[in-house]
Amino acid sequence: TRRPNRLTMRSLLEDLQNYLTDRLSTRDVFAGIEILDRSRGDLASRIEESLNRLGRCIIVLPPSATIGTTETPSVEFEEVRIPIVCYEKPDLALPGPSALAMAEWVLAHLHHHTPRIDGVTSPLISAQDAILPIDEQSPDNVIQVNLRLAGGVVGRANQS
């Protein structure tokens, strides 16, 4: 494994978000669907632009993490949760998959995949609430996919 440069502050969670954005962007099944994440510019305007242009998009949101114990000096995440949101604007009637279909494809492409990131040794697995509708009152279809990494994920702050 490669150690990060001491002069550069890097986040395992940001690396995970960027890795998943890049992985989904390179899958043929997602051709014609913009894959966005919060770390790259103004997300709200990018979502609106993508929905108006393509009728759909996928957003990899920042991961959240829980710590199993505070008794050890190093930070080891017990669980890392990664939400991925699939948007569809059906009133535009543009060709392409529904938000629900995109959510299933995201799950199929990431479930049991082990990200190639220093510090991650376990595969992504679907959370119990794997696919959830977000806002049933919205005119847009919005479906969230919930993935998680369980155990053994060490925060980067421990590696310097």
Tab-separated table of N, CA and C in Angstrom:
chain	number	residue	atom	x	y	z
A	1	THR	N	0.827	-1.187	0.000
A	1	THR	CA	0.000	0.000	0.000
A	1	THR	C	0.872	1.251	0.000
A	2	ARG	N	0.359	2.274	-0.605
A	2	ARG	CA	1.077	3.534	-0.743
A	2	ARG	C	0.662	4.480	0.371
A	3	ARG	N	1.612	5.148	0.982
A	3	ARG	CA	1.310	6.118	2.040
A	3	ARG	C	1.029	7.479	1.424
A	4	PRO	N	0.042	8.216	1.952
A	4	PRO	CA	-0.231	9.548	1.422
A	4	PRO	C	0.903	10.515	1.748
A	5	ASN	N	1.076	11.513	0.922
A	5	ASN	CA	2.062	12.559	1.152
A	5	ASN	C	1.704	13.277	2.449
A	6	ARG	N	2.670	13.456	3.337
A	6	ARG	CA	2.411	14.104	4.627
A	6	ARG	C	1.963	15.550	4.475
A	7	LEU	N	2.316	16.190	3.363
A	7	LEU	CA	1.950	17.586	3.170
A	7	LEU	C	0.542	17.737	2.607
A	8	THR	N	-0.062	16.647	2.200
A	8	THR	CA	-1.392	16.688	1.612
A	8	THR	C	-2.381	16.023	2.561
A	9	MET	N	-3.408	16.752	2.951
A	9	MET	CA	-4.437	16.163	3.803
A	9	MET	C	-5.443	15.471	2.899
A	10	ARG	N	-5.552	14.163	3.036
A	10	ARG	CA	-6.470	13.396	2.209
A	10	ARG	C	-7.485	12.715	3.097
A	11	SER	N	-8.641	12.524	2.550
A	11	SER	CA	-9.725	11.888	3.285
A	11	SER	C	-10.082	10.567	2.623
A	12	LEU	N	-10.107	9.512	3.406
A	12	LEU	CA	-10.535	8.218	2.904
A	12	LEU	C	-11.980	8.302	2.417
A	13	LEU	N	-12.810	9.054	3.134
A	13	LEU	CA	-14.221	9.161	2.760
A	13	LEU	C	-14.386	9.921	1.439
A	14	GLU	N	-13.604	10.988	1.225
A	14	GLU	CA	-13.643	11.699	-0.059
A	14	GLU	C	-13.131	10.812	-1.185
A	15	ASP	N	-12.047	10.075	-0.904
A	15	ASP	CA	-11.518	9.157	-1.917
A	15	ASP	C	-12.558	8.110	-2.301
A	16	LEU	N	-13.301	7.623	-1.320
A	16	LEU	CA	-14.346	6.638	-1.580
A	16	LEU	C	-15.446	7.245	-2.449
A	17	GLN	N	-15.882	8.453	-2.119
A	17	GLN	CA	-16.907	9.132	-2.912
A	17	GLN	C	-16.427	9.330	-4.354
A	18	ASN	N	-15.213	9.817	-4.535
A	18	ASN	CA	-14.672	10.039	-5.878
A	18	ASN	C	-14.510	8.730	-6.640
A	19	TYR	N	-14.058	7.689	-5.958
A	19	TYR	CA	-13.882	6.375	-6.591
A	19	TYR	C	-15.223	5.855	-7.121
A	20	LEU	N	-16.270	5.946	-6.299
A	20	LEU	CA	-17.573	5.432	-6.720
A	20	LEU	C	-18.158	6.259	-7.860
A	21	THR	N	-17.962	7.575	-7.825
A	21	THR	CA	-18.412	8.438	-8.924
A	21	THR	C	-17.716	8.022	-10.215
A	22	ASP	N	-16.404	7.860	-10.145
A	22	ASP	CA	-15.633	7.467	-11.332
A	22	ASP	C	-16.019	6.062	-11.813
A	23	ARG	N	-16.219	5.134	-10.890
A	23	ARG	CA	-16.575	3.757	-11.276
A	23	ARG	C	-17.913	3.719	-12.016
A	24	LEU	N	-18.914	4.406	-11.472
A	24	LEU	CA	-20.213	4.420	-12.142
A	24	LEU	C	-20.123	5.120	-13.499
A	25	SER	N	-19.318	6.167	-13.585
A	25	SER	CA	-19.176	6.923	-14.838
A	25	SER	C	-18.566	6.098	-15.956
A	26	THR	N	-17.809	5.071	-15.612
A	26	THR	CA	-17.139	4.260	-16.637
A	26	THR	C	-17.920	3.000	-17.027
A	27	ARG	N	-19.058	2.757	-16.407
A	27	ARG	CA	-19.869	1.581	-16.753
A	27	ARG	C	-20.739	1.910	-17.965
A	28	ASP	N	-20.733	1.041	-18.957
A	28	ASP	CA	-21.512	1.263	-20.181
A	28	ASP	C	-22.997	1.464	-19.917
A	29	VAL	N	-23.530	0.781	-18.916
A	29	VAL	CA	-24.960	0.859	-18.629
A	29	VAL	C	-25.378	2.284	-18.227
A	30	PHE	N	-24.420	3.086	-17.741
A	30	PHE	CA	-24.726	4.452	-17.332
A	30	PHE	C	-24.353	5.488	-18.387
A	31	ALA	N	-24.054	5.050	-19.607
A	31	ALA	CA	-23.751	5.994	-20.692
A	31	ALA	C	-24.971	6.887	-20.907
A	32	GLY	N	-24.745	8.180	-21.037
A	32	GLY	CA	-25.847	9.121	-21.225
A	32	GLY	C	-26.501	9.584	-19.934
A	33	ILE	N	-25.979	9.129	-18.802
A	33	ILE	CA	-26.473	9.556	-17.486
A	33	ILE	C	-25.311	10.236	-16.783
A	34	GLU	N	-25.514	11.460	-16.351
A	34	GLU	CA	-24.439	12.169	-15.667
A	34	GLU	C	-24.337	11.684	-14.226
A	35	ILE	N	-23.107	11.352	-13.813
A	35	ILE	CA	-22.836	10.906	-12.449
A	35	ILE	C	-22.145	12.070	-11.740
A	36	LEU	N	-22.763	12.579	-10.684
A	36	LEU	CA	-22.269	13.765	-9.987
A	36	LEU	C	-21.887	13.423	-8.555
A	37	ASP	N	-21.069	14.288	-7.942
A	37	ASP	CA	-20.850	14.201	-6.502
A	37	ASP	C	-20.688	15.596	-5.939
A	38	ARG	N	-20.825	15.694	-4.646
A	38	ARG	CA	-20.844	16.994	-3.973
A	38	ARG	C	-19.486	17.680	-3.994
A	39	SER	N	-18.414	16.925	-4.147
A	39	SER	CA	-17.084	17.512	-4.046
A	39	SER	C	-16.655	18.286	-5.291
A	40	ARG	N	-17.424	18.237	-6.337
A	40	ARG	CA	-17.007	18.840	-7.605
A	40	ARG	C	-17.954	19.958	-8.035
A	41	GLY	N	-17.862	21.117	-7.383
A	41	GLY	CA	-18.643	22.286	-7.796
A	41	GLY	C	-20.008	22.382	-7.138
A	42	ASP	N	-20.809	23.338	-7.607
A	42	ASP	CA	-22.138	23.620	-7.084
A	42	ASP	C	-23.099	22.496	-7.484
A	43	LEU	N	-23.418	21.645	-6.537
A	43	LEU	CA	-24.207	20.447	-6.836
A	43	LEU	C	-25.632	20.775	-7.260
A	44	ALA	N	-26.304	21.700	-6.601
A	44	ALA	CA	-27.706	22.000	-6.921
A	44	ALA	C	-27.867	22.460	-8.364
A	45	SER	N	-27.006	23.348	-8.807
A	45	SER	CA	-27.126	23.829	-10.197
A	45	SER	C	-26.725	22.744	-11.194
A	46	ARG	N	-25.779	21.890	-10.823
A	46	ARG	CA	-25.382	20.792	-11.715
A	46	ARG	C	-26.499	19.749	-11.841
A	47	ILE	N	-27.229	19.494	-10.745
A	47	ILE	CA	-28.372	18.572	-10.801
A	47	ILE	C	-29.447	19.152	-11.719
A	48	GLU	N	-29.789	20.416	-11.507
A	48	GLU	CA	-30.825	21.055	-12.322
A	48	GLU	C	-30.442	21.060	-13.804
A	49	GLU	N	-29.203	21.396	-14.091
A	49	GLU	CA	-28.731	21.413	-15.483
A	49	GLU	C	-28.808	20.028	-16.111
A	50	SER	N	-28.366	19.019	-15.369
A	50	SER	CA	-28.389	17.651	-15.874
A	50	SER	C	-29.816	17.154	-16.091
A	51	LEU	N	-30.717	17.445	-15.155
A	51	LEU	CA	-32.110	17.022	-15.298
A	51	LEU	C	-32.774	17.698	-16.499
A	52	ASN	N	-32.518	18.988	-16.690
A	52	ASN	CA	-33.118	19.711	-17.814
A	52	ASN	C	-32.553	19.257	-19.165
A	53	ARG	N	-31.291	18.846	-19.166
A	53	ARG	CA	-30.642	18.437	-20.415
A	53	ARG	C	-30.876	16.962	-20.736
A	54	LEU	N	-30.744	16.092	-19.719
A	54	LEU	CA	-30.791	14.647	-19.945
A	54	LEU	C	-32.029	13.967	-19.359
A	55	GLY	N	-32.704	14.657	-18.427
A	55	GLY	CA	-33.884	14.075	-17.797
A	55	GLY	C	-33.584	13.168	-16.627
A	56	ARG	N	-32.302	12.974	-16.327
A	56	ARG	CA	-31.922	12.084	-15.226
A	56	ARG	C	-30.471	12.312	-14.837
A	57	CYS	N	-30.120	11.921	-13.624
A	57	CYS	CA	-28.737	11.944	-13.160
A	57	CYS	C	-28.623	11.089	-11.897
A	58	ILE	N	-27.387	10.801	-11.527
A	58	ILE	CA	-27.099	10.024	-10.324
A	58	ILE	C	-26.101	10.838	-9.503
A	59	ILE	N	-26.336	10.930	-8.191
A	59	ILE	CA	-25.461	11.694	-7.306
A	59	ILE	C	-24.902	10.766	-6.235
A	60	VAL	N	-23.575	10.717	-6.146
A	60	VAL	CA	-22.904	9.989	-5.070
A	60	VAL	C	-22.679	11.004	-3.948
A	61	LEU	N	-23.423	10.843	-2.852
A	61	LEU	CA	-23.341	11.771	-1.726
A	61	LEU	C	-22.157	11.421	-0.819
A	62	PRO	N	-21.734	12.356	0.031
A	62	PRO	CA	-20.624	12.062	0.940
A	62	PRO	C	-20.973	10.912	1.887
A	63	PRO	N	-20.034	10.008	2.102
A	63	PRO	CA	-20.267	8.911	3.047
A	63	PRO	C	-20.371	9.418	4.481
A	64	SER	N	-21.044	8.645	5.318
A	64	SER	CA	-21.069	8.903	6.758
A	64	SER	C	-20.424	7.697	7.439
A	65	ALA	N	-19.880	7.921	8.628
A	65	ALA	CA	-19.158	6.838	9.299
A	65	ALA	C	-19.493	6.806	10.785
A	66	THR	N	-19.482	5.606	11.346
A	66	THR	CA	-19.620	5.439	12.790
A	66	THR	C	-18.347	4.782	13.318
A	67	ILE	N	-18.008	5.119	14.547
A	67	ILE	CA	-16.820	4.564	15.191
A	67	ILE	C	-17.279	3.541	16.211
A	68	GLY	N	-16.658	2.370	16.183
A	68	GLY	CA	-17.063	1.293	17.079
A	68	GLY	C	-16.702	1.534	18.525
A	69	THR	N	-15.515	2.069	18.766
A	69	THR	CA	-15.087	2.318	20.135
A	69	THR	C	-14.261	3.597	20.183
A	70	THR	N	-14.351	4.267	21.299
A	70	THR	CA	-13.517	5.456	21.502
A	70	THR	C	-12.354	5.124	22.435
A	71	GLU	N	-12.187	3.850	22.763
A	71	GLU	CA	-11.156	3.421	23.714
A	71	GLU	C	-9.771	3.310	23.089
A	72	THR	N	-9.662	3.258	21.773
A	72	THR	CA	-8.364	3.115	21.118
A	72	THR	C	-7.902	4.463	20.577
A	73	PRO	N	-6.585	4.666	20.475
A	73	PRO	CA	-6.082	5.948	19.983
A	73	PRO	C	-6.287	6.155	18.485
A	74	SER	N	-6.456	5.099	17.719
A	74	SER	CA	-6.669	5.267	16.283
A	74	SER	C	-8.168	5.301	15.978
A	75	VAL	N	-8.508	5.925	14.861
A	75	VAL	CA	-9.906	6.006	14.446
A	75	VAL	C	-10.165	4.880	13.456
A	76	GLU	N	-10.965	3.913	13.888
A	76	GLU	CA	-11.346	2.818	13.001
A	76	GLU	C	-12.857	2.864	12.856
A	77	PHE	N	-13.308	3.021	11.618
A	77	PHE	CA	-14.738	3.120	11.374
A	77	PHE	C	-15.369	1.744	11.454
A	78	GLU	N	-16.422	1.643	12.246
A	78	GLU	CA	-17.159	0.392	12.364
A	78	GLU	C	-18.016	0.170	11.118
A	79	GLU	N	-18.637	1.254	10.652
A	79	GLU	CA	-19.470	1.167	9.461
A	79	GLU	C	-19.390	2.486	8.703
A	80	VAL	N	-19.279	2.383	7.388
A	80	VAL	CA	-19.316	3.544	6.516
A	80	VAL	C	-20.526	3.367	5.611
A	81	ARG	N	-21.408	4.359	5.595
A	81	ARG	CA	-22.610	4.307	4.753
A	81	ARG	C	-22.441	5.271	3.585
A	82	ILE	N	-22.813	4.809	2.399
A	82	ILE	CA	-22.689	5.612	1.192
A	82	ILE	C	-24.057	5.715	0.525
A	83	PRO	N	-24.671	6.913	0.575
A	83	PRO	CA	-25.945	7.106	-0.131
A	83	PRO	C	-25.699	7.560	-1.571
A	84	ILE	N	-26.438	6.980	-2.481
A	84	ILE	CA	-26.367	7.354	-3.895
A	84	ILE	C	-27.800	7.625	-4.346
A	85	VAL	N	-28.035	8.813	-4.899
A	85	VAL	CA	-29.391	9.225	-5.237
A	85	VAL	C	-29.571	9.259	-6.747
A	86	CYS	N	-30.660	8.650	-7.220
A	86	CYS	CA	-30.995	8.595	-8.647
A	86	CYS	C	-32.193	9.513	-8.893
A	87	TYR	N	-32.010	10.482	-9.777
A	87	TYR	CA	-33.053	11.449	-10.114
A	87	TYR	C	-33.550	11.202	-11.523
A	88	GLU	N	-34.849	11.365	-11.700
A	88	GLU	CA	-35.455	11.286	-13.034
A	88	GLU	C	-36.522	12.380	-13.121
A	89	LYS	N	-36.559	13.074	-14.234
A	89	LYS	CA	-37.570	14.112	-14.466
A	89	LYS	C	-38.522	13.573	-15.544
A	90	PRO	N	-39.557	12.821	-15.148
A	90	PRO	CA	-40.413	12.142	-16.110
A	90	PRO	C	-41.235	13.077	-17.001
A	91	ASP	N	-41.514	14.301	-16.548
A	91	ASP	CA	-42.344	15.199	-17.359
A	91	ASP	C	-41.639	15.652	-18.644
A	92	LEU	N	-40.323	15.467	-18.731
A	92	LEU	CA	-39.611	15.807	-19.970
A	92	LEU	C	-39.768	14.724	-21.035
A	93	ALA	N	-40.141	13.540	-20.620
A	93	ALA	CA	-40.349	12.397	-21.528
A	93	ALA	C	-39.137	12.135	-22.415
A	94	LEU	N	-37.943	12.293	-21.864
A	94	LEU	CA	-36.718	11.978	-22.597
A	94	LEU	C	-36.434	10.483	-22.486
A	95	PRO	N	-35.863	9.891	-23.524
A	95	PRO	CA	-35.590	8.453	-23.455
A	95	PRO	C	-34.524	8.136	-22.410
A	96	GLY	N	-34.672	7.009	-21.775
A	96	GLY	CA	-33.703	6.576	-20.784
A	96	GLY	C	-34.379	5.837	-19.651
A	97	PRO	N	-33.587	5.301	-18.746
A	97	PRO	CA	-34.138	4.493	-17.650
A	97	PRO	C	-34.833	5.344	-16.591
A	98	SER	N	-35.703	4.711	-15.848
A	98	SER	CA	-36.373	5.365	-14.719
A	98	SER	C	-35.408	5.460	-13.541
A	99	ALA	N	-35.760	6.281	-12.565
A	99	ALA	CA	-34.939	6.403	-11.358
A	99	ALA	C	-34.838	5.057	-10.642
A	100	LEU	N	-35.930	4.305	-10.628
A	100	LEU	CA	-35.916	3.005	-9.971
A	100	LEU	C	-34.990	2.025	-10.699
A	101	ALA	N	-35.027	2.038	-12.029
A	101	ALA	CA	-34.127	1.169	-12.803
A	101	ALA	C	-32.667	1.557	-12.554
A	102	MET	N	-32.385	2.865	-12.542
A	102	MET	CA	-31.008	3.304	-12.277
A	102	MET	C	-30.554	2.840	-10.898
A	103	ALA	N	-31.444	2.920	-9.912
A	103	ALA	CA	-31.107	2.487	-8.553
A	103	ALA	C	-30.754	1.004	-8.531
A	104	GLU	N	-31.528	0.196	-9.241
A	104	GLU	CA	-31.225	-1.239	-9.306
A	104	GLU	C	-29.885	-1.488	-9.978
A	105	TRP	N	-29.582	-0.737	-11.031
A	105	TRP	CA	-28.301	-0.884	-11.738
A	105	TRP	C	-27.137	-0.469	-10.850
A	106	VAL	N	-27.300	0.623	-10.102
A	106	VAL	CA	-26.252	1.059	-9.177
A	106	VAL	C	-25.977	-0.056	-8.177
A	107	LEU	N	-27.034	-0.600	-7.594
A	107	LEU	CA	-26.886	-1.676	-6.622
A	107	LEU	C	-26.202	-2.894	-7.249
A	108	ALA	N	-26.612	-3.258	-8.447
A	108	ALA	CA	-26.024	-4.419	-9.121
A	108	ALA	C	-24.532	-4.221	-9.417
A	109	HIS	N	-24.126	-2.997	-9.736
A	109	HIS	CA	-22.729	-2.731	-10.088
A	109	HIS	C	-21.820	-2.513	-8.885
A	110	LEU	N	-22.386	-2.198	-7.717
A	110	LEU	CA	-21.538	-1.901	-6.566
A	110	LEU	C	-21.644	-2.920	-5.434
A	111	HIS	N	-22.751	-3.659	-5.345
A	111	HIS	CA	-22.930	-4.649	-4.276
A	111	HIS	C	-21.849	-5.729	-4.393
A	112	HIS	N	-21.106	-5.934	-3.332
A	112	HIS	CA	-20.005	-6.895	-3.225
A	112	HIS	C	-18.765	-6.495	-4.024
A	113	HIS	N	-18.675	-5.233	-4.417
A	113	HIS	CA	-17.454	-4.721	-5.059
A	113	HIS	C	-16.546	-4.151	-3.971
A	114	THR	N	-15.270	-4.502	-4.003
A	114	THR	CA	-14.311	-3.947	-3.056
A	114	THR	C	-13.592	-2.770	-3.706
A	115	PRO	N	-13.801	-1.552	-3.213
A	115	PRO	CA	-13.130	-0.388	-3.794
A	115	PRO	C	-11.614	-0.516	-3.682
A	116	ARG	N	-10.923	-0.105	-4.718
A	116	ARG	CA	-9.459	-0.154	-4.732
A	116	ARG	C	-8.911	1.154	-4.150
A	117	ILE	N	-9.011	1.251	-2.823
A	117	ILE	CA	-8.595	2.449	-2.096
A	117	ILE	C	-7.786	1.988	-0.883
A	118	ASP	N	-6.635	2.632	-0.655
A	118	ASP	CA	-5.851	2.325	0.541
A	118	ASP	C	-6.710	2.499	1.781
A	119	GLY	N	-6.704	1.497	2.652
A	119	GLY	CA	-7.477	1.571	3.889
A	119	GLY	C	-8.806	0.848	3.824
A	120	VAL	N	-9.258	0.473	2.623
A	120	VAL	CA	-10.529	-0.245	2.475
A	120	VAL	C	-10.213	-1.700	2.141
A	121	THR	N	-10.661	-2.604	2.999
A	121	THR	CA	-10.378	-4.023	2.784
A	121	THR	C	-11.632	-4.873	2.637
A	122	SER	N	-12.785	-4.283	2.905
A	122	SER	CA	-14.025	-5.052	2.817
A	122	SER	C	-14.851	-4.583	1.627
A	123	PRO	N	-15.719	-5.455	1.102
A	123	PRO	CA	-16.546	-5.061	-0.039
A	123	PRO	C	-17.721	-4.187	0.378
A	124	LEU	N	-18.224	-3.432	-0.577
A	124	LEU	CA	-19.480	-2.718	-0.389
A	124	LEU	C	-20.601	-3.743	-0.339
A	125	ILE	N	-21.547	-3.535	0.537
A	125	ILE	CA	-22.729	-4.391	0.562
A	125	ILE	C	-23.950	-3.488	0.684
A	126	SER	N	-25.083	-3.988	0.252
A	126	SER	CA	-26.289	-3.171	0.357
A	126	SER	C	-26.699	-3.086	1.817
A	127	ALA	N	-27.193	-1.920	2.194
A	127	ALA	CA	-27.754	-1.746	3.527
A	127	ALA	C	-29.110	-2.436	3.550
A	128	GLN	N	-29.654	-2.638	4.728
A	128	GLN	CA	-30.969	-3.283	4.827
A	128	GLN	C	-32.020	-2.469	4.079
A	129	ASP	N	-31.904	-1.149	4.153
A	129	ASP	CA	-32.802	-0.254	3.411
A	129	ASP	C	-32.151	0.099	2.073
A	130	ALA	N	-31.896	-0.905	1.246
A	130	ALA	CA	-31.079	-0.769	0.039
A	130	ALA	C	-31.617	0.241	-0.968
A	131	ILE	N	-32.905	0.256	-1.218
A	131	ILE	CA	-33.497	1.171	-2.207
A	131	ILE	C	-34.728	1.827	-1.584
A	132	LEU	N	-34.704	3.174	-1.538
A	132	LEU	CA	-35.792	3.922	-0.904
A	132	LEU	C	-36.273	5.069	-1.776
A	133	PRO	N	-37.593	5.240	-1.947
A	133	PRO	CA	-38.081	6.476	-2.571
A	133	PRO	C	-37.858	7.620	-1.589
A	134	ILE	N	-37.440	8.790	-2.096
A	134	ILE	CA	-37.103	9.915	-1.217
A	134	ILE	C	-38.280	10.847	-0.983
A	135	ASP	N	-38.853	11.392	-2.036
A	135	ASP	CA	-39.906	12.401	-1.892
A	135	ASP	C	-41.061	12.044	-2.818
A	136	GLU	N	-42.042	11.375	-2.276
A	136	GLU	CA	-43.160	10.916	-3.105
A	136	GLU	C	-44.068	12.055	-3.550
A	137	GLN	N	-43.916	13.251	-2.967
A	137	GLN	CA	-44.705	14.416	-3.364
A	137	GLN	C	-44.067	15.185	-4.519
A	138	SER	N	-42.821	14.910	-4.797
A	138	SER	CA	-42.086	15.634	-5.838
A	138	SER	C	-42.541	15.201	-7.226
A	139	PRO	N	-42.547	16.128	-8.198
A	139	PRO	CA	-42.856	15.724	-9.573
A	139	PRO	C	-41.722	14.907	-10.194
A	140	ASP	N	-40.538	14.994	-9.606
A	140	ASP	CA	-39.408	14.192	-10.076
A	140	ASP	C	-39.379	12.882	-9.301
A	141	ASN	N	-38.920	11.838	-9.953
A	141	ASN	CA	-38.714	10.572	-9.259
A	141	ASN	C	-37.328	10.606	-8.642
A	142	VAL	N	-37.265	10.390	-7.337
A	142	VAL	CA	-35.997	10.424	-6.613
A	142	VAL	C	-35.899	9.155	-5.771
A	143	ILE	N	-34.891	8.350	-6.060
A	143	ILE	CA	-34.708	7.067	-5.375
A	143	ILE	C	-33.297	7.039	-4.786
A	144	GLN	N	-33.180	6.649	-3.523
A	144	GLN	CA	-31.869	6.562	-2.876
A	144	GLN	C	-31.439	5.118	-2.736
A	145	VAL	N	-30.179	4.861	-3.078
A	145	VAL	CA	-29.541	3.560	-2.885
A	145	VAL	C	-28.629	3.704	-1.671
A	146	ASN	N	-28.689	2.758	-0.753
A	146	ASN	CA	-27.856	2.796	0.451
A	146	ASN	C	-26.913	1.605	0.467
A	147	LEU	N	-25.632	1.923	0.407
A	147	LEU	CA	-24.589	0.902	0.483
A	147	LEU	C	-23.786	1.124	1.752
A	148	ARG	N	-23.030	0.114	2.150
A	148	ARG	CA	-22.201	0.279	3.340
A	148	ARG	C	-20.936	-0.569	3.232
A	149	LEU	N	-19.924	-0.104	3.927
A	149	LEU	CA	-18.707	-0.875	4.179
A	149	LEU	C	-18.768	-1.227	5.649
A	150	ALA	N	-18.596	-2.479	5.972
A	150	ALA	CA	-18.683	-2.871	7.371
A	150	ALA	C	-17.311	-3.283	7.885
A	151	GLY	N	-16.857	-2.609	8.918
A	151	GLY	CA	-15.676	-3.005	9.673
A	151	GLY	C	-14.334	-2.830	8.995
A	152	GLY	N	-13.347	-2.568	9.808
A	152	GLY	CA	-11.968	-2.568	9.364
A	152	GLY	C	-11.537	-1.416	8.478
A	153	VAL	N	-12.259	-0.321	8.466
A	153	VAL	CA	-11.891	0.819	7.642
A	153	VAL	C	-11.197	1.834	8.549
A	154	VAL	N	-9.922	2.084	8.272
A	154	VAL	CA	-9.131	2.968	9.132
A	154	VAL	C	-9.063	4.348	8.521
A	155	GLY	N	-9.382	5.365	9.314
A	155	GLY	CA	-9.323	6.750	8.850
A	155	GLY	C	-7.910	7.158	8.488
A	156	ARG	N	-7.767	8.066	7.544
A	156	ARG	CA	-6.456	8.508	7.054
A	156	ARG	C	-5.641	9.263	8.095
A	157	ALA	N	-6.307	9.904	9.037
A	157	ALA	CA	-5.580	10.676	10.028
A	157	ALA	C	-4.627	9.791	10.826
A	158	ASN	N	-4.897	8.478	10.867
A	158	ASN	CA	-4.049	7.540	11.595
A	158	ASN	C	-2.803	7.176	10.822
A	159	GLN	N	-2.765	7.481	9.539
A	159	GLN	CA	-1.699	6.976	8.679
A	159	GLN	C	-0.557	7.968	8.503
A	160	SER	N	-0.616	9.118	9.133
A	160	SER	CA	0.450	10.109	8.932
A	160	SER	C	1.556	9.970	9.956
